[in-house]
Amino acid sequence: MSALSPEALVALGGIADHQRLRTSRIASVLGNRLGSSALDYAVAHHLLEGAEHAARARDTDRLAWYRHTTVRDLTHLSAGPHIVLNPRPADLLRSEISETAYYLVDPDANPAPPEALGLVRAAIASATEHGFGTLLTQHAPVLCLLNRRQLDETLHSWALTRLPGTVFTDYTSHPEVLARDLIHEAAHNWLNDALAAHDVRLPTDGTFFSPWRGTDRPVFGFLHACWAFALTVLYVREARRSATGAVVPFLDTHLRHQAVQFAAATEQLEQALPHVTAHEIRERIGRAVGKVVGPYTAV
């Protein structure tokens, strides 16, 4: 395996131990018997958050469900090693501490329709073919598909630090686009886990100009953007080669746009990276961006 392959970039010691320890602690709080997989880790955070909601609402039946449910009880929501959720917009929640919408697996969650499951399977297959299968299995085991969009519409996707391993995303009918966005958000989850596993505390003072936001951002947000967009470029470069139809110009536009963004971010990255005290993480971010900043030529 090449030292610069996607698998190598995300293969980092300590993350699995961090996930298992965190899952064990949540299981202890809930009085639950969760396992030790990446899916257990993601589901554990849904159960913990849901249990808190239920306790505040004094809903004893729902609280009992969140305390006793395990991954084995959610197989009806599964597509391979992933849980796929497809909630209605009205089902999304908002927290007092964040305006970002989210959704929790609950006793009323229904399986995603076959069309959505087929799209997810195709997207994961594409990501896996190009070296990102492990990233999605370990850092995006819970997928929450939101709004169906056309290629010319804005696509929104995000991840939340308190729901690690979960990705929220709009989607189109093209698996390459879904794979791109799953990789982007899984990259954010990976970096959060990596920083926690290696006890890296980034400074909150000082900012770096982020061309993706068009504004100055703290080092945490700036490095997140560099890492996540770098991985999407590495995927799209490969997926573009076998893509056909309307998605081809869409992917080409993404690559051209990212080339401009990274050209503007490279100097800032050189100043931001030393703040990452863990050599292993610092090296991976630098190498990923290093693979991206080379010239792009449409195939």
Tab-separated table of C-alpha atoms in Angstrom:
chain	number	residue	atom	x	y	z
A	1	MET	CA	0.000	0.000	0.000
A	2	SER	CA	1.411	3.344	-1.020
A	3	ALA	CA	2.348	5.633	1.851
A	4	LEU	CA	0.191	8.270	0.192
A	5	SER	CA	-2.863	6.131	-0.533
A	6	PRO	CA	-6.185	7.185	1.005
A	7	GLU	CA	-6.107	4.093	3.230
A	8	ALA	CA	-2.705	5.098	4.575
A	9	LEU	CA	-3.748	8.705	5.134
A	10	VAL	CA	-6.575	7.695	7.470
A	11	ALA	CA	-4.828	4.756	9.142
A	12	LEU	CA	-3.906	6.293	12.477
A	13	GLY	CA	-3.179	4.487	15.718
A	14	GLY	CA	-5.180	5.480	18.764
A	15	ILE	CA	-8.472	6.291	17.070
A	16	ALA	CA	-10.013	2.836	17.487
A	17	ASP	CA	-9.007	2.784	21.167
A	18	HIS	CA	-10.515	6.242	21.634
A	19	GLN	CA	-13.770	5.107	20.057
A	20	ARG	CA	-13.946	1.937	22.161
A	21	LEU	CA	-13.247	3.816	25.398
A	22	ARG	CA	-15.850	6.458	24.630
A	23	THR	CA	-18.426	3.797	23.715
A	24	SER	CA	-17.717	1.863	26.908
A	25	ARG	CA	-18.235	4.976	29.010
A	26	ILE	CA	-21.542	5.781	27.333
A	27	ALA	CA	-22.674	2.167	27.732
A	28	SER	CA	-21.855	2.395	31.429
A	29	VAL	CA	-23.881	5.583	31.818
A	30	LEU	CA	-26.860	4.079	30.004
A	31	GLY	CA	-26.564	0.663	31.634
A	32	ASN	CA	-26.367	-0.748	28.128
A	33	ARG	CA	-24.441	-3.563	26.449
A	34	LEU	CA	-23.032	-1.841	23.406
A	35	GLY	CA	-20.325	-3.453	21.319
A	36	SER	CA	-16.983	-1.993	20.285
A	37	SER	CA	-17.371	-1.279	16.555
A	38	ALA	CA	-17.345	2.114	14.868
A	39	LEU	CA	-21.100	1.718	14.350
A	40	ASP	CA	-21.564	1.105	18.090
A	41	TYR	CA	-19.550	4.277	18.730
A	42	ALA	CA	-21.792	6.356	16.481
A	43	VAL	CA	-25.034	4.810	17.738
A	44	ALA	CA	-23.936	5.260	21.358
A	45	HIS	CA	-23.939	9.021	20.927
A	46	HIS	CA	-27.443	8.912	19.427
A	47	LEU	CA	-28.627	6.872	22.405
A	48	LEU	CA	-26.988	9.190	24.928
A	49	GLU	CA	-28.436	12.317	23.317
A	50	GLY	CA	-31.843	10.672	22.951
A	51	ALA	CA	-31.844	9.521	26.555
A	52	GLU	CA	-31.171	13.067	27.694
A	53	HIS	CA	-34.048	14.384	25.569
A	54	ALA	CA	-36.380	11.706	26.929
A	55	ALA	CA	-35.343	12.353	30.522
A	56	ARG	CA	-35.977	16.082	30.168
A	57	ALA	CA	-39.400	15.342	28.669
A	58	ARG	CA	-40.126	12.785	31.426
A	59	ASP	CA	-40.927	10.229	28.729
A	60	THR	CA	-40.172	6.996	30.571
A	61	ASP	CA	-40.965	4.675	27.662
A	62	ARG	CA	-38.655	6.514	25.280
A	63	LEU	CA	-35.963	6.779	27.942
A	64	ALA	CA	-36.117	2.999	28.420
A	65	TRP	CA	-35.772	2.508	24.654
A	66	TYR	CA	-32.682	4.700	24.479
A	67	ARG	CA	-31.133	3.012	27.503
A	68	HIS	CA	-31.611	-0.557	26.305
A	69	THR	CA	-31.359	-0.409	22.498
A	70	THR	CA	-28.242	-1.798	20.844
A	71	VAL	CA	-26.975	-1.961	17.270
A	72	ARG	CA	-28.518	-5.436	16.979
A	73	ASP	CA	-31.937	-3.838	17.433
A	74	LEU	CA	-31.392	-1.502	14.484
A	75	THR	CA	-30.673	-3.988	11.711
A	76	HIS	CA	-33.895	-2.967	9.941
A	77	LEU	CA	-32.208	0.402	9.280
A	78	SER	CA	-28.988	-1.088	7.957
A	79	ALA	CA	-27.321	-1.134	4.577
A	80	GLY	CA	-24.242	-3.279	5.138
A	81	PRO	CA	-22.095	-1.810	7.928
A	82	HIS	CA	-24.040	1.471	7.800
A	83	ILE	CA	-27.314	2.655	9.263
A	84	VAL	CA	-29.207	4.776	6.749
A	85	LEU	CA	-31.800	7.262	7.945
A	86	ASN	CA	-34.056	9.287	5.653
A	87	PRO	CA	-36.103	11.607	7.913
A	88	ARG	CA	-38.603	14.231	6.888
A	89	PRO	CA	-37.413	17.845	7.299
A	90	ALA	CA	-40.010	18.287	10.039
A	91	ASP	CA	-38.311	15.527	12.062
A	92	LEU	CA	-35.034	17.422	12.388
A	93	LEU	CA	-34.137	18.755	15.820
A	94	ARG	CA	-32.315	21.854	16.989
A	95	SER	CA	-30.392	22.205	20.211
A	96	GLU	CA	-30.203	25.123	22.614
A	97	ILE	CA	-26.428	25.088	22.179
A	98	SER	CA	-26.430	24.961	18.378
A	99	GLU	CA	-28.730	26.043	15.582
A	100	THR	CA	-27.425	23.250	13.358
A	101	ALA	CA	-30.208	20.775	12.645
A	102	TYR	CA	-29.781	17.099	13.448
A	103	TYR	CA	-31.733	13.877	13.748
A	104	LEU	CA	-31.552	11.052	16.258
A	105	VAL	CA	-32.351	7.428	15.640
A	106	ASP	CA	-35.496	6.705	17.629
A	107	PRO	CA	-38.116	3.976	18.107
A	108	ASP	CA	-40.176	5.455	15.259
A	109	ALA	CA	-37.353	5.541	12.689
A	110	ASN	CA	-38.305	3.842	9.438
A	111	PRO	CA	-35.978	2.194	6.919
A	112	ALA	CA	-34.881	4.392	4.041
A	113	PRO	CA	-36.712	3.606	0.785
A	114	PRO	CA	-35.077	1.089	-1.576
A	115	GLU	CA	-34.037	3.829	-4.022
A	116	ALA	CA	-32.123	5.674	-1.304
A	117	LEU	CA	-30.500	2.465	-0.074
A	118	GLY	CA	-29.433	1.622	-3.612
A	119	LEU	CA	-27.868	5.065	-4.009
A	120	VAL	CA	-26.000	4.685	-0.710
A	121	ARG	CA	-24.667	1.271	-1.699
A	122	ALA	CA	-23.489	2.626	-5.060
A	123	ALA	CA	-21.835	5.639	-3.405
A	124	ILE	CA	-20.046	3.466	-0.846
A	125	ALA	CA	-18.919	1.096	-3.596
A	126	SER	CA	-17.461	4.016	-5.534
A	127	ALA	CA	-15.728	5.403	-2.461
A	128	THR	CA	-14.356	1.959	-1.635
A	129	GLU	CA	-13.098	1.426	-5.173
A	130	HIS	CA	-11.001	4.557	-4.860
A	131	GLY	CA	-9.626	3.877	-1.395
A	132	PHE	CA	-12.094	5.541	0.963
A	133	GLY	CA	-14.116	2.565	2.160
A	134	THR	CA	-12.388	2.381	5.526
A	135	LEU	CA	-12.916	6.090	6.113
A	136	LEU	CA	-16.665	5.716	5.565
A	137	THR	CA	-16.970	2.526	7.619
A	138	GLN	CA	-15.066	3.965	10.565
A	139	HIS	CA	-16.198	7.593	10.469
A	140	ALA	CA	-19.565	7.660	8.688
A	141	PRO	CA	-21.376	4.504	9.810
A	142	VAL	CA	-24.629	6.443	10.350
A	143	LEU	CA	-25.874	8.252	7.242
A	144	CYS	CA	-28.757	10.685	7.368
A	145	LEU	CA	-30.038	11.525	3.884
A	146	LEU	CA	-31.964	14.780	3.860
A	147	ASN	CA	-33.238	16.562	0.737
A	148	ARG	CA	-33.162	15.174	-2.784
A	149	ARG	CA	-31.625	17.809	-5.075
A	150	GLN	CA	-30.673	18.392	-8.694
A	151	LEU	CA	-27.054	18.907	-9.721
A	152	ASP	CA	-27.598	22.622	-10.256
A	153	GLU	CA	-29.018	23.108	-6.750
A	154	THR	CA	-26.995	23.843	-3.633
A	155	LEU	CA	-26.137	20.757	-1.612
A	156	HIS	CA	-25.795	21.026	2.147
A	157	SER	CA	-23.943	18.522	4.309
A	158	TRP	CA	-22.558	18.595	7.815
A	159	ALA	CA	-21.347	16.632	10.813
A	160	LEU	CA	-21.675	17.400	14.530
A	161	THR	CA	-18.987	16.936	17.150
A	162	ARG	CA	-21.513	15.513	19.618
A	163	LEU	CA	-22.689	12.898	17.089
A	164	PRO	CA	-19.371	11.508	15.828
A	165	GLY	CA	-19.687	8.968	13.054
A	166	THR	CA	-22.921	10.502	11.743
A	167	VAL	CA	-23.183	12.406	8.461
A	168	PHE	CA	-26.094	14.614	7.429
A	169	THR	CA	-26.329	15.371	3.733
A	170	ASP	CA	-28.516	16.368	0.835
A	171	TYR	CA	-28.137	14.127	-2.181
A	172	THR	CA	-28.702	13.807	-5.917
A	173	SER	CA	-29.299	10.753	-8.060
A	174	HIS	CA	-25.550	10.467	-8.739
A	175	PRO	CA	-23.568	8.154	-6.437
A	176	GLU	CA	-20.292	9.995	-7.153
A	177	VAL	CA	-21.728	13.189	-5.684
A	178	LEU	CA	-23.009	11.415	-2.595
A	179	ALA	CA	-19.682	9.644	-2.169
A	180	ARG	CA	-17.859	12.979	-2.404
A	181	ASP	CA	-20.004	14.530	0.320
A	182	LEU	CA	-19.842	11.465	2.584
A	183	ILE	CA	-16.047	11.510	2.306
A	184	HIS	CA	-15.971	15.215	3.132
A	185	GLU	CA	-18.020	14.841	6.313
A	186	ALA	CA	-16.333	11.578	7.332
A	187	ALA	CA	-13.039	13.470	7.070
A	188	HIS	CA	-14.330	15.978	9.608
A	189	ASN	CA	-15.311	13.136	11.936
A	190	TRP	CA	-11.896	11.520	11.437
A	191	LEU	CA	-10.040	14.689	12.354
A	192	ASN	CA	-12.147	15.238	15.464
A	193	ASP	CA	-11.433	11.683	16.612
A	194	ALA	CA	-7.749	11.960	15.715
A	195	LEU	CA	-7.291	15.176	17.699
A	196	ALA	CA	-9.115	13.697	20.701
A	197	ALA	CA	-7.239	10.398	20.528
A	198	HIS	CA	-3.873	12.176	20.489
A	199	ASP	CA	-4.901	14.822	23.026
A	200	VAL	CA	-4.219	17.699	20.637
A	201	ARG	CA	-5.578	21.004	21.897
A	202	LEU	CA	-5.564	23.657	19.223
A	203	PRO	CA	-5.317	27.328	20.225
A	204	THR	CA	-8.467	29.410	20.028
A	205	ASP	CA	-6.672	32.702	19.483
A	206	GLY	CA	-5.272	33.646	16.099
A	207	THR	CA	-6.998	33.126	12.767
A	208	PHE	CA	-6.203	32.029	9.224
A	209	PHE	CA	-7.951	33.141	6.071
A	210	SER	CA	-10.132	30.358	4.697
A	211	PRO	CA	-10.905	30.754	0.984
A	212	TRP	CA	-13.736	28.237	1.379
A	213	ARG	CA	-15.577	30.557	3.756
A	214	GLY	CA	-14.080	33.787	2.457
A	215	THR	CA	-13.275	34.841	5.997
A	216	ASP	CA	-10.764	34.350	8.800
A	217	ARG	CA	-11.233	31.196	10.840
A	218	PRO	CA	-9.592	29.705	13.955
A	219	VAL	CA	-6.926	27.104	13.294
A	220	PHE	CA	-9.403	24.303	14.105
A	221	GLY	CA	-11.840	25.294	11.366
A	222	PHE	CA	-9.131	26.155	8.872
A	223	LEU	CA	-7.380	22.783	9.230
A	224	HIS	CA	-10.708	20.979	9.051
A	225	ALA	CA	-11.405	22.632	5.699
A	226	CYS	CA	-7.962	21.825	4.293
A	227	TRP	CA	-8.191	18.171	5.316
A	228	ALA	CA	-11.795	17.503	4.282
A	229	PHE	CA	-11.600	19.262	0.919
A	230	ALA	CA	-8.271	17.594	0.158
A	231	LEU	CA	-9.828	14.158	0.544
A	232	THR	CA	-12.756	15.089	-1.700
A	233	VAL	CA	-10.348	16.199	-4.406
A	234	LEU	CA	-8.401	12.933	-4.167
A	235	TYR	CA	-11.646	11.002	-4.548
A	236	VAL	CA	-13.128	13.117	-7.342
A	237	ARG	CA	-9.928	12.935	-9.395
A	238	GLU	CA	-10.293	9.169	-9.520
A	239	ALA	CA	-14.087	8.937	-9.765
A	240	ARG	CA	-14.055	11.444	-12.642
A	241	ARG	CA	-12.159	8.988	-14.828
A	242	SER	CA	-15.027	6.499	-15.050
A	243	ALA	CA	-17.962	8.891	-14.606
A	244	THR	CA	-20.391	9.477	-17.438
A	245	GLY	CA	-23.195	11.863	-18.266
A	246	ALA	CA	-24.160	15.081	-16.503
A	247	VAL	CA	-22.071	14.367	-13.427
A	248	VAL	CA	-18.809	14.733	-15.393
A	249	PRO	CA	-18.913	18.544	-15.782
A	250	PHE	CA	-20.134	18.759	-12.180
A	251	LEU	CA	-17.051	16.906	-10.948
A	252	ASP	CA	-14.775	18.915	-13.235
A	253	THR	CA	-16.158	22.141	-11.811
A	254	HIS	CA	-15.498	20.880	-8.301
A	255	LEU	CA	-11.871	20.143	-9.146
A	256	ARG	CA	-11.282	23.500	-10.810
A	257	HIS	CA	-12.885	25.335	-7.915
A	258	GLN	CA	-10.830	23.449	-5.339
A	259	ALA	CA	-7.610	24.125	-7.253
A	260	VAL	CA	-8.244	27.846	-6.829
A	261	GLN	CA	-9.120	27.461	-3.146
A	262	PHE	CA	-6.040	25.420	-2.312
A	263	ALA	CA	-3.766	27.820	-4.186
A	264	ALA	CA	-5.042	30.532	-1.851
A	265	ALA	CA	-4.769	28.366	1.283
A	266	THR	CA	-1.322	26.783	0.923
A	267	GLU	CA	0.703	29.566	2.519
A	268	GLN	CA	-1.745	29.794	5.418
A	269	LEU	CA	-1.518	26.034	5.923
A	270	GLU	CA	2.234	26.227	6.398
A	271	GLN	CA	1.629	28.606	9.288
A	272	ALA	CA	-1.289	26.660	10.762
A	273	LEU	CA	0.114	23.117	10.734
A	274	PRO	CA	2.739	23.630	13.486
A	275	HIS	CA	-0.133	24.133	15.926
A	276	VAL	CA	-0.920	20.407	15.558
A	277	THR	CA	1.343	18.891	18.197
A	278	ALA	CA	0.861	15.286	17.045
A	279	HIS	CA	3.323	14.561	14.239
A	280	GLU	CA	1.175	11.756	12.812
A	281	ILE	CA	-1.821	14.046	12.284
A	282	ARG	CA	0.246	16.972	11.070
A	283	GLU	CA	1.964	14.765	8.505
A	284	ARG	CA	-1.303	13.361	7.155
A	285	ILE	CA	-2.895	16.769	6.654
A	286	GLY	CA	0.253	18.047	4.967
A	287	ARG	CA	0.527	15.038	2.690
A	288	ALA	CA	-3.134	15.128	1.678
A	289	VAL	CA	-2.910	18.786	0.723
A	290	GLY	CA	0.435	18.150	-0.961
A	291	LYS	CA	-1.236	15.651	-3.288
A	292	VAL	CA	-3.912	18.194	-4.146
A	293	VAL	CA	-1.897	21.304	-4.936
A	294	GLY	CA	-0.363	19.804	-8.077
A	295	PRO	CA	-1.815	20.952	-11.403
A	296	TYR	CA	-5.178	19.543	-12.443
A	297	THR	CA	-5.750	18.489	-16.024
A	298	ALA	CA	-9.184	17.263	-17.109
A	299	VAL	CA	-9.104	13.726	-18.420
